[in-house]
mmCIF file of C-alpha atoms and ligand atoms in Angstrom:
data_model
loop_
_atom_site.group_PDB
_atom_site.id
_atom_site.type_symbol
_atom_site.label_atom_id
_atom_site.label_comp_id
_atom_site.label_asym_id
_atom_site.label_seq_id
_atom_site.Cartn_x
_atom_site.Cartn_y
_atom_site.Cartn_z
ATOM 1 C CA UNK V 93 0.000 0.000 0.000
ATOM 2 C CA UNK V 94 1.130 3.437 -0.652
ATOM 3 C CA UNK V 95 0.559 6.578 -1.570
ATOM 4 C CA UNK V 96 1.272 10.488 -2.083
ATOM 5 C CA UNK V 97 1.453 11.074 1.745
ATOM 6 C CA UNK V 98 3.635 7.892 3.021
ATOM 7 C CA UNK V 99 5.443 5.446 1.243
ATOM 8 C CA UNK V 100 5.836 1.058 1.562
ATOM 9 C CA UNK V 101 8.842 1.131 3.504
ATOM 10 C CA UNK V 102 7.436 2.875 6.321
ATOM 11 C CA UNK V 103 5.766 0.108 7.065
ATOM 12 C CA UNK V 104 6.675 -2.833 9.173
ATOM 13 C CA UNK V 105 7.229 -6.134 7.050
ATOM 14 C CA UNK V 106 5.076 -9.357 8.877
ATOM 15 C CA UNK V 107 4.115 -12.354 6.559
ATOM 16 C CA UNK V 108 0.197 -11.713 6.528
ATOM 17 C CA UNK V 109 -2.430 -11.765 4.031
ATOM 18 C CA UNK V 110 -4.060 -8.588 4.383
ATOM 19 C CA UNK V 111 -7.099 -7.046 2.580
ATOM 20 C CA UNK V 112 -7.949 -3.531 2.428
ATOM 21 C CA UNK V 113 -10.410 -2.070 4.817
ATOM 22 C CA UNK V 114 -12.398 0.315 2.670
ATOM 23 C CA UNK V 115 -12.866 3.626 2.612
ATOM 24 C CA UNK V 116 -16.440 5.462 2.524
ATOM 25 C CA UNK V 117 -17.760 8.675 2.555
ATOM 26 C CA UNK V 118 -19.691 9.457 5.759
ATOM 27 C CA UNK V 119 -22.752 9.787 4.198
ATOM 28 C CA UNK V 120 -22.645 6.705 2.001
ATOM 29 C CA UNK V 121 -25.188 4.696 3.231
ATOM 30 C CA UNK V 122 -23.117 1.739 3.340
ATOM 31 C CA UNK V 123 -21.459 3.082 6.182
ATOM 32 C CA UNK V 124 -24.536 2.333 8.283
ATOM 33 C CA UNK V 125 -24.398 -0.870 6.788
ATOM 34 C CA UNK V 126 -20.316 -2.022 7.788
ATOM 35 C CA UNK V 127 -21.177 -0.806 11.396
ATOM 36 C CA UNK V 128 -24.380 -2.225 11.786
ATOM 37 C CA UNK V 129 -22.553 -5.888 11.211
ATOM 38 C CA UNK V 130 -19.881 -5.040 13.142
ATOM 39 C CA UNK V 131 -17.395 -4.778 9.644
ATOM 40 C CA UNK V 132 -14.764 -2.543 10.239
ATOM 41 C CA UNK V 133 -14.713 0.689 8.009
ATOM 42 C CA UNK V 134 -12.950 3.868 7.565
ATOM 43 C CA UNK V 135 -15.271 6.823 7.214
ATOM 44 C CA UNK V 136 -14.160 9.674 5.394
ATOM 45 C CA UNK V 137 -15.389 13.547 6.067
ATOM 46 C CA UNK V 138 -17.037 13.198 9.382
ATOM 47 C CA UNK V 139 -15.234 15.716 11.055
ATOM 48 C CA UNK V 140 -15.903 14.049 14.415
ATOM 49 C CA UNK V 141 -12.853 15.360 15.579
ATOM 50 C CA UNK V 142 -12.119 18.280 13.336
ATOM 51 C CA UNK V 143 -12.064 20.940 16.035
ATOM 52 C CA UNK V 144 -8.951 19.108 17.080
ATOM 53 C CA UNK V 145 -7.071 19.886 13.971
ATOM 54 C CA UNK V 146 -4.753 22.295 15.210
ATOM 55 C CA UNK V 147 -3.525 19.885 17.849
ATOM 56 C CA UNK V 148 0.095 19.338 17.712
ATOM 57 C CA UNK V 149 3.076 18.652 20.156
ATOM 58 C CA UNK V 150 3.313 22.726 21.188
ATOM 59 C CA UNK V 151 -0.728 23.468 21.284
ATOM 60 C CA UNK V 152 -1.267 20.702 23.731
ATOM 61 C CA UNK V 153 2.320 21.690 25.495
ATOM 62 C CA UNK V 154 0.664 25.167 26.251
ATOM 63 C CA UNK V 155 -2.751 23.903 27.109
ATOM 64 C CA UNK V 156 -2.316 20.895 28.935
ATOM 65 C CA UNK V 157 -0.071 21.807 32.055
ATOM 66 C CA UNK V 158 -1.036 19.028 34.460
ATOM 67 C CA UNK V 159 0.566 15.334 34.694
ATOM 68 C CA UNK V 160 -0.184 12.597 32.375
ATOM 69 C CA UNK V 161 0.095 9.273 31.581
ATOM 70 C CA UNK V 162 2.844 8.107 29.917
ATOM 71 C CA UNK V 163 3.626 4.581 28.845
ATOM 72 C CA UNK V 164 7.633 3.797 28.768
ATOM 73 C CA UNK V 165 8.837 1.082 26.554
ATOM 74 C CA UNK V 166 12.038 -0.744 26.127
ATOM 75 C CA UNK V 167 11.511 -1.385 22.666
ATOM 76 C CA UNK V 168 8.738 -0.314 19.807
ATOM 77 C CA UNK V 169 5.870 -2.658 21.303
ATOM 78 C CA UNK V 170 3.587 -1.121 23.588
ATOM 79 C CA UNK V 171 1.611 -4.722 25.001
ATOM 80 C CA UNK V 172 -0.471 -3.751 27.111
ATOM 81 C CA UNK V 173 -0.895 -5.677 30.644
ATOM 82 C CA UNK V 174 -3.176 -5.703 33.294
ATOM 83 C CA UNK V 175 -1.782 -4.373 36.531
ATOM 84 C CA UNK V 176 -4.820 -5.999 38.683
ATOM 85 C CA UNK V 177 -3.687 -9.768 37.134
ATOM 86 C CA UNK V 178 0.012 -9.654 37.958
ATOM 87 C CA UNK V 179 -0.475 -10.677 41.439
ATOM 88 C CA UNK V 180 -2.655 -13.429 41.265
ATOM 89 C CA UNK V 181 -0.550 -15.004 37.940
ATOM 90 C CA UNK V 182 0.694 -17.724 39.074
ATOM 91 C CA UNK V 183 4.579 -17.304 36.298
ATOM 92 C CA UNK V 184 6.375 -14.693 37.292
ATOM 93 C CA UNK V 185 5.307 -11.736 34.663
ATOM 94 C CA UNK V 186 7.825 -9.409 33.691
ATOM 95 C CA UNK V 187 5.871 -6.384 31.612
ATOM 96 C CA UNK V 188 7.866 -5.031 29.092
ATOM 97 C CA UNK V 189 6.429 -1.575 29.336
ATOM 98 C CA UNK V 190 5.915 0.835 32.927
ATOM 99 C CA UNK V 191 3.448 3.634 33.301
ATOM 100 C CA UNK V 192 4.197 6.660 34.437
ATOM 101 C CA UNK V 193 2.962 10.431 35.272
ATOM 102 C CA UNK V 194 4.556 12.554 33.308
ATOM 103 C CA UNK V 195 4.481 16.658 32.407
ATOM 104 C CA UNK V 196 3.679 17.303 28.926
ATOM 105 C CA UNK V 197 6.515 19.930 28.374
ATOM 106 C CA UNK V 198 8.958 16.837 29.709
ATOM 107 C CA UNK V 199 6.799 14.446 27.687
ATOM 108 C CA UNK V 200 7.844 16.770 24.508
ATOM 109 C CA UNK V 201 10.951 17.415 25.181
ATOM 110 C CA UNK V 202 11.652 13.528 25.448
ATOM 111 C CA UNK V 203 10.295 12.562 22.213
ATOM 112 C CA UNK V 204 12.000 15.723 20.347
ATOM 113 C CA UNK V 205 15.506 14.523 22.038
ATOM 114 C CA UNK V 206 14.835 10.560 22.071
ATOM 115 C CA UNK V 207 17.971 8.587 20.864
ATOM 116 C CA UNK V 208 18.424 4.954 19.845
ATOM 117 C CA UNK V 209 18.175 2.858 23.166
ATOM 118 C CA UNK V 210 16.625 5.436 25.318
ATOM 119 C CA UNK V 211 13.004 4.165 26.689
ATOM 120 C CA UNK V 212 10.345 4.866 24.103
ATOM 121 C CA UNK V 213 7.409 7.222 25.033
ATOM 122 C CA UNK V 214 3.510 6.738 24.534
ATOM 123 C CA UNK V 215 1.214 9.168 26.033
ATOM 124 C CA UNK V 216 -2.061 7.611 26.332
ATOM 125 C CA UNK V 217 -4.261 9.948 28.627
ATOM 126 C CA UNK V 218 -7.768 9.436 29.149
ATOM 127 C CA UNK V 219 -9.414 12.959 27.999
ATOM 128 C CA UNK V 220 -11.321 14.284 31.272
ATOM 129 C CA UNK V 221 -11.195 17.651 32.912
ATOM 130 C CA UNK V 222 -7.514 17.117 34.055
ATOM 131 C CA UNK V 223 -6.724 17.853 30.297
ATOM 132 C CA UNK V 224 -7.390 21.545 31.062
ATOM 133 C CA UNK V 225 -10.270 24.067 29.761
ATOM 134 C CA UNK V 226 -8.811 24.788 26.288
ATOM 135 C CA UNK V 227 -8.713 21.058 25.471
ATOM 136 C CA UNK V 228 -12.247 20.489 27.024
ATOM 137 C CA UNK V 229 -13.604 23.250 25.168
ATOM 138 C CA UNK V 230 -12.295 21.648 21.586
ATOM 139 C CA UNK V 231 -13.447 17.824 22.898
ATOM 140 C CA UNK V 232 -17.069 19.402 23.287
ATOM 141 C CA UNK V 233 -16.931 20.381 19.915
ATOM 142 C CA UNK V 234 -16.188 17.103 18.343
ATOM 143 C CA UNK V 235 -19.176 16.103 16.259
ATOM 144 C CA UNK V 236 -21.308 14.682 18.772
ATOM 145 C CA UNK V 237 -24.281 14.667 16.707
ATOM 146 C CA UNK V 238 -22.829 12.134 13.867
ATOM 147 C CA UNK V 239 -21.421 9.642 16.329
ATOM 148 C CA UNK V 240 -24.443 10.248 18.692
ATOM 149 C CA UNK V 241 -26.524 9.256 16.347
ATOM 150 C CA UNK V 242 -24.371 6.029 15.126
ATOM 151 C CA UNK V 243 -24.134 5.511 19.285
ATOM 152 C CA UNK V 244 -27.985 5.307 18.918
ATOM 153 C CA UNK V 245 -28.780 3.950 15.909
ATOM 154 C CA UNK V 246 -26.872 0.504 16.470
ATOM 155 C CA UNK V 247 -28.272 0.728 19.811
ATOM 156 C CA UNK V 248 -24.618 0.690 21.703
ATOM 157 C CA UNK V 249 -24.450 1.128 25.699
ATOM 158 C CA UNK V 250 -22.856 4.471 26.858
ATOM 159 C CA UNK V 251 -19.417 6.072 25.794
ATOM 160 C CA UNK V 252 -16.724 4.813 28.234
ATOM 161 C CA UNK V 253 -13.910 7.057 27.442
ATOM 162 C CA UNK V 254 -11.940 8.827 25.213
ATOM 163 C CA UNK V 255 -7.817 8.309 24.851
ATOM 164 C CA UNK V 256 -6.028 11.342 23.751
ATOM 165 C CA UNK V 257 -2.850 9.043 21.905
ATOM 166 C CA UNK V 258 0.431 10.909 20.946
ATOM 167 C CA UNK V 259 2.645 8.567 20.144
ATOM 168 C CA UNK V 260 6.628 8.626 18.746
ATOM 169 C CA UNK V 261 7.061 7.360 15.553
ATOM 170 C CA UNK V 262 7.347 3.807 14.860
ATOM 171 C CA UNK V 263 5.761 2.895 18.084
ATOM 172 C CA UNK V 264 3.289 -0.595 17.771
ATOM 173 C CA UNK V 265 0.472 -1.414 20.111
ATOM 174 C CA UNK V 266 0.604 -5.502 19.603
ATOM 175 C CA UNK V 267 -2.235 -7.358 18.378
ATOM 176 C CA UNK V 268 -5.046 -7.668 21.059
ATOM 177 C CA UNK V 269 -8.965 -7.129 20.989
ATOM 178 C CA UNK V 270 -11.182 -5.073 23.379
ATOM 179 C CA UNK V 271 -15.093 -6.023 24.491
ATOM 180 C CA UNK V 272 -15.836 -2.399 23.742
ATOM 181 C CA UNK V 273 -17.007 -0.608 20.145
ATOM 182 C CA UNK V 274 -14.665 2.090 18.938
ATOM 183 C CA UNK V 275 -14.676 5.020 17.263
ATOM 184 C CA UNK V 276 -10.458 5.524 16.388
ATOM 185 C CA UNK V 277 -10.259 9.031 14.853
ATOM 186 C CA UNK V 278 -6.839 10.029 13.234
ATOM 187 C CA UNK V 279 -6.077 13.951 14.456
ATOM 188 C CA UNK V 280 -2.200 14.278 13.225
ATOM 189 C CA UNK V 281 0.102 11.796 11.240
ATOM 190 C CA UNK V 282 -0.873 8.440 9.531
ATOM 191 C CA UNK V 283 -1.367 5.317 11.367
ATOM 192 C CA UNK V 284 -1.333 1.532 9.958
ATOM 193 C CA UNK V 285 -3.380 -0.644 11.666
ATOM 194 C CA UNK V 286 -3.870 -4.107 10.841
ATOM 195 C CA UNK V 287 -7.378 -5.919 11.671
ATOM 196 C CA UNK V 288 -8.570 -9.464 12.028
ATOM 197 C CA UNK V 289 -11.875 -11.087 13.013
ATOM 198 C CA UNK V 290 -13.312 -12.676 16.421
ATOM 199 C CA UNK V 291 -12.828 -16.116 14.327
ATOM 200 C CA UNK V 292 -9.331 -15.560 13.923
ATOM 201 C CA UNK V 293 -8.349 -16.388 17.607
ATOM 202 C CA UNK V 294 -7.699 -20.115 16.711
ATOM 203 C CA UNK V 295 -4.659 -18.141 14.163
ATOM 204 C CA UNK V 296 -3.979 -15.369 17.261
ATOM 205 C CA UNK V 297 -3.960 -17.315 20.292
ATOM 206 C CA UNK V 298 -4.500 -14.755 23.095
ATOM 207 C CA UNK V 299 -3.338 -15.072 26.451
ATOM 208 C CA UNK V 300 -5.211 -16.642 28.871
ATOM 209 C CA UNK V 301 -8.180 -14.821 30.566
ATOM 210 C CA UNK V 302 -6.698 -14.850 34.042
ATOM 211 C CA UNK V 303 -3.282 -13.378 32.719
ATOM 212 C CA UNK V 304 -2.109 -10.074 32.875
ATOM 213 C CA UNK V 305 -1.616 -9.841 29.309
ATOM 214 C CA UNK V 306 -5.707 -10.782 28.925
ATOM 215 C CA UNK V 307 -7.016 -10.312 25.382
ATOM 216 C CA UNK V 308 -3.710 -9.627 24.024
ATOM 217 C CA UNK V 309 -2.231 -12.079 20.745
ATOM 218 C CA UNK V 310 0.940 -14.328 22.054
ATOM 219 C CA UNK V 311 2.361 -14.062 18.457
ATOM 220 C CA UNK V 312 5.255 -11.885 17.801
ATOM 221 C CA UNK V 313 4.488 -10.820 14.571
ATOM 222 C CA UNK V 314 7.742 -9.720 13.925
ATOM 223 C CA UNK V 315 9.216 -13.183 14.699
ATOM 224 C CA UNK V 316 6.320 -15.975 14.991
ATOM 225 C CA UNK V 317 7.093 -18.978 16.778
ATOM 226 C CA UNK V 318 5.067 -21.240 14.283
ATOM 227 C CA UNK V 319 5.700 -24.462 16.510
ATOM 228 C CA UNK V 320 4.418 -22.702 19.375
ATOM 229 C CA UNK V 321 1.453 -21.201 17.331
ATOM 230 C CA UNK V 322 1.073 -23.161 14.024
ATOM 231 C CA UNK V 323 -2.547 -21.855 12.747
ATOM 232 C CA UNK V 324 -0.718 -17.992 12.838
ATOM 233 C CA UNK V 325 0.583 -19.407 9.377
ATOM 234 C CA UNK V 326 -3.519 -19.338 8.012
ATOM 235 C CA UNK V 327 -4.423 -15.990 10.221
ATOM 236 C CA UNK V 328 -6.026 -13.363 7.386
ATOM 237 C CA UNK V 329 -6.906 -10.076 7.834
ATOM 238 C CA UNK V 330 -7.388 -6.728 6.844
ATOM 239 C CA UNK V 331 -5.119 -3.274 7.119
ATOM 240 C CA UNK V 332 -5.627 0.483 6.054
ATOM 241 C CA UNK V 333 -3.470 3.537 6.618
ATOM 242 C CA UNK V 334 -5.473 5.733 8.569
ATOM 243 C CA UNK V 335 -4.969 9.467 7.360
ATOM 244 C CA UNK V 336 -4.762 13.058 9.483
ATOM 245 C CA UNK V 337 -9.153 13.398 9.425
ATOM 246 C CA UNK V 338 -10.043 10.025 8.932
ATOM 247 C CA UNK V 339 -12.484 7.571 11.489
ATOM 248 C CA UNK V 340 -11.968 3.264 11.527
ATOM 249 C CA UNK V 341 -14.771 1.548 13.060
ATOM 250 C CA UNK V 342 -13.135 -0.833 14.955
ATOM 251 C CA UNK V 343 -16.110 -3.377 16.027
ATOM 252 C CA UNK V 344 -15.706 -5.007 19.653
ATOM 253 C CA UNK V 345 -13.714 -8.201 19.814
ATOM 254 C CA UNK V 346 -12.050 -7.710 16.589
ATOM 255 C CA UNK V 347 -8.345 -8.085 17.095
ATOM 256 C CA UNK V 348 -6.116 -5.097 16.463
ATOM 257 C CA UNK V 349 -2.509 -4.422 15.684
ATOM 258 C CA UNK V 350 -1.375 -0.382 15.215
ATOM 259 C CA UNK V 351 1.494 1.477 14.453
ATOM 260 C CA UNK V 352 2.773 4.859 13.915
ATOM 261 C CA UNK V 353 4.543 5.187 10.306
ATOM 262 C CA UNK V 354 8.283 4.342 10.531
ATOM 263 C CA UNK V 355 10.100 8.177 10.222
ATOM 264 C CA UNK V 356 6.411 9.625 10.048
ATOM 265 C CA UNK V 357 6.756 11.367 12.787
ATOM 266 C CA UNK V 358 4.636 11.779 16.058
ATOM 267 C CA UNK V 359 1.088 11.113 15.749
ATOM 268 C CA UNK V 360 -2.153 12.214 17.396
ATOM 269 C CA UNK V 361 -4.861 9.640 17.457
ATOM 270 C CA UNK V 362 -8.435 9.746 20.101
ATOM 271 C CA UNK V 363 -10.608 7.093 20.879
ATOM 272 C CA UNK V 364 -13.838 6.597 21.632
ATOM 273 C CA UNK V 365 -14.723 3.244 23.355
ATOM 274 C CA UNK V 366 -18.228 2.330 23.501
ATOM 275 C CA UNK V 367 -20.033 -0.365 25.635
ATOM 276 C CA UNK V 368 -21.518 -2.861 24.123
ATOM 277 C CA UNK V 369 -25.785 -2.762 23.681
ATOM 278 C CA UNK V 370 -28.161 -5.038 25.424
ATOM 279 C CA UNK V 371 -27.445 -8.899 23.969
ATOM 280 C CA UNK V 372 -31.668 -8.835 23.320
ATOM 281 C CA UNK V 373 -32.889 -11.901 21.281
ATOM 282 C CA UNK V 374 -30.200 -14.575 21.110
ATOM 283 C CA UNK V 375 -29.980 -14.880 16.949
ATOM 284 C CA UNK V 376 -28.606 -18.923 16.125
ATOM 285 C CA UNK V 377 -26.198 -19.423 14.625
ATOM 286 C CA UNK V 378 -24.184 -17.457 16.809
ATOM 287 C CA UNK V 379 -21.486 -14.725 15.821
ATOM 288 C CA UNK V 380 -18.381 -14.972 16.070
ATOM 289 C CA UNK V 381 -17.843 -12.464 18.869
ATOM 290 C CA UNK V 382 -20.484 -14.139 20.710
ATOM 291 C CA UNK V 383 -18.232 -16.988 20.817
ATOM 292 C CA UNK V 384 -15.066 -15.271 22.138
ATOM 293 C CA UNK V 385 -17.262 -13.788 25.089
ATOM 294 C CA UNK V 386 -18.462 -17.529 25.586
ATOM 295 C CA UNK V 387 -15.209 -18.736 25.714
ATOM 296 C CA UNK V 388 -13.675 -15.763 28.044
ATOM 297 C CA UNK V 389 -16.627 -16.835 30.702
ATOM 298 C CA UNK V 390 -15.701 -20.502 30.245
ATOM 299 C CA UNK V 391 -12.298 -19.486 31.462
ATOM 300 C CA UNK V 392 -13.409 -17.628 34.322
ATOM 301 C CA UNK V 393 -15.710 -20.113 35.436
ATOM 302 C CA UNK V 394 -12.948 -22.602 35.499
ATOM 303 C CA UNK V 395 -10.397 -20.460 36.753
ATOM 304 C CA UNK V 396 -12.746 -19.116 40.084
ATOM 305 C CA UNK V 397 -13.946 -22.899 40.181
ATOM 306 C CA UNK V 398 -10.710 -24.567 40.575
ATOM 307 C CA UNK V 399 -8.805 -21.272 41.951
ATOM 308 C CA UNK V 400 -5.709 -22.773 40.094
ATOM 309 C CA UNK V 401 -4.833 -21.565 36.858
ATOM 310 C CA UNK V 402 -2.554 -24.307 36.107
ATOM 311 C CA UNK V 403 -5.706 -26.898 36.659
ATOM 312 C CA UNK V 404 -7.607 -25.359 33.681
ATOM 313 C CA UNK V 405 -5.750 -26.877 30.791
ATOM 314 C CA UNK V 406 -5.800 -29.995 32.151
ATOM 315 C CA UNK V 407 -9.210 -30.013 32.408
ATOM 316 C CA UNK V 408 -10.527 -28.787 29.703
ATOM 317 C CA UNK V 409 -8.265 -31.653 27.585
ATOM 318 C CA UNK V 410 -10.032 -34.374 29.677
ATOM 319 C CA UNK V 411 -13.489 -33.064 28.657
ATOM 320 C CA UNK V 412 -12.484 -32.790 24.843
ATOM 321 C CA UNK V 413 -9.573 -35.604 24.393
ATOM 322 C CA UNK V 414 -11.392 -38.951 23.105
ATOM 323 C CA UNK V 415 -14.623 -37.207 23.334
ATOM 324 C CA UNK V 416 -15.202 -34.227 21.246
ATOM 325 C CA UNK V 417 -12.208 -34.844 19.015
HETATM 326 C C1 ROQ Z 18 -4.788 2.320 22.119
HETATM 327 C C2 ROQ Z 18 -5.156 1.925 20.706
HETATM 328 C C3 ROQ Z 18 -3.917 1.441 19.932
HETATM 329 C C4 ROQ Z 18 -3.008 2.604 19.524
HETATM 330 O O1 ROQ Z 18 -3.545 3.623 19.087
HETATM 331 O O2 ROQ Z 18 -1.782 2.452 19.642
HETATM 332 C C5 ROQ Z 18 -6.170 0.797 20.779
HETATM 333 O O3 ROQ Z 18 -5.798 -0.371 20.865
HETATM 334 C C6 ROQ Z 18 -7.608 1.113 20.783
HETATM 335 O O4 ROQ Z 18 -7.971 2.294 20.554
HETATM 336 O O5 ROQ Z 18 -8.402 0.155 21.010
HETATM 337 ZN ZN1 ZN Z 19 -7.432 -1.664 21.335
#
């Protein structure tokens, strides 16, 4: 994939067949149509976050003057882990990545004076009223009616957050899926990310559900360990460049890889995580999603039944071994 505003080689190399995710107009009606069966999309000329256009490293240095979060990373992969699991995993977890509180002005100068082997940066700050008035004032005037009404119309629960995402160039967030919808709006920079479907978690093999890295792919995709994870060699998927004005629909449970352009330059992304609706009328046969939550509650049920992690395996061979296969 390239074109006039980035070029092949800025992107990372992984041995995946990827299709394109298209691109629509906002007010093709086949938007409706990708987002009301959870099909990821890229909507063009939304301006849901157009009043954020003129954010860039020294606009948000001067307005945001408070502490932030900022993820630290020893290399270019920003896996996420769950702080609340570490304790009660039962291998000793060593994250690759530490979260800090950091000032914005130290947060810039950082990034603008980063050299090879210094700690990369992320800042991944939730947008609430610690972001400061100026920023508040240009998050109110995102276009709440268009996403509102998508918010409505596909009858999704209530918006969770928003993550303001300024990230260094280069920097990936691994492969992983959330249970929430999202709204992913590109604000500054271009941003590759690479999607693949609920069914695809026999080719992604996420951690387990009681491990700190929960929901997130055990495949390197730099270097897969094919003995380890054989079916990666099958996994398909989908990618797009997402461009400065740009919105992907990424639909809950589908699994995610992103990544800031190699020498693109910093880029500014926000989120908008949305709960899932009300299951209503169970529909057979069953989507794929609706299997991945099955399985995730199959897990826990095991894991708080047997309150040993290392029991669940084993068990769950016994019941299919001979019997189901
Ligand atoms: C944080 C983001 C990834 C990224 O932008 O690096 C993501 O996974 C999401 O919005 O669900
Ligand atoms: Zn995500």
């Amino acid at each position: 994939m390239s074109s006039n505003h980035y070029s092949e080689n800025q992107l990372r190399k992984y041995s995946l067949k990827l299709d394109k995710i298209p691109k629509l107009n906002y007010n093709d009606p086949k938007v409706d149509e990708y987002i009301s069966s959870n099909e990821p999309v890229v909507i063009q000329g939304c301006d849901l976050v157009a009043s954020a256009n003129s954010w860039d490293l020294d606009y948000l240095k001067r307005k945001m003057m408070g502490k932030y979060t900022v993820i630290l990373s020893q290399n270019h992969k920003f896996k996420y882990h769950d702080e609340k699991k570490i304790q009660s995993c039962k291998t000793d977890f060593k994250p690759t990545t530490r979260r800090v509180q950091m000032k914005f002005s130290e947060f810039v100068d950082k990034i603008k004076n980063w050299k090879k082997n210094d700690e990369r940066l992320y800042l991944q700050q939730v947008l609430d009223n610690s972001v400061g008035i100026s920023i508040v004032q240009d998050f109110v005037k995102f276009n709440w009616n268009w996403i509102t009404e998508k918010q409505i119309k596909n009858n999704w629960g209530s918006l969770t957050s928003n993550l303001l995402l300024v990230s260094m160039e280069g920097n990936v967030t691994p492969c992983h899926y959330d249970e929430q919808q999202n709204f992913y709006a590109q604000v500054k920079g271009y941003k590759r990310i690479i999607l693949f479907r609920p069914s695809q978690f026999k080719c992604l093999y996420p951690h387990p559900v009681y491990h700190p890295y929960d929901r997130q792919s055990q495949v390197d995709f730099e270097k897969p360990d094919y003995n380890r994870f054989p079916n990666f060699k099958d996994a398909c998927g989908f990618e797009t460049v997402l461009e400065p004005g740009e919105v992907l629909y990424i639909p809950m449970y589908w699994f995610h890889h992103v990544e800031s352009l190699l020498r693109g330059g910093y880029t500014i992304s926000i989120n908008f995580w949305y709960k899932a609706g009300p299951t209503g009328q169970i529909v057979y046969p069953l989507k794929d999603y609706q299997k991945v939550a099955i399985m995730r509650n199959v897990e826990k049920m095991l894991n708080d039944a047997l309150r040993d992690s290392t029991e669940v395996g084993t068990l769950l061979k016994t019941i299919v071994d001979g019997r189901y296969f």
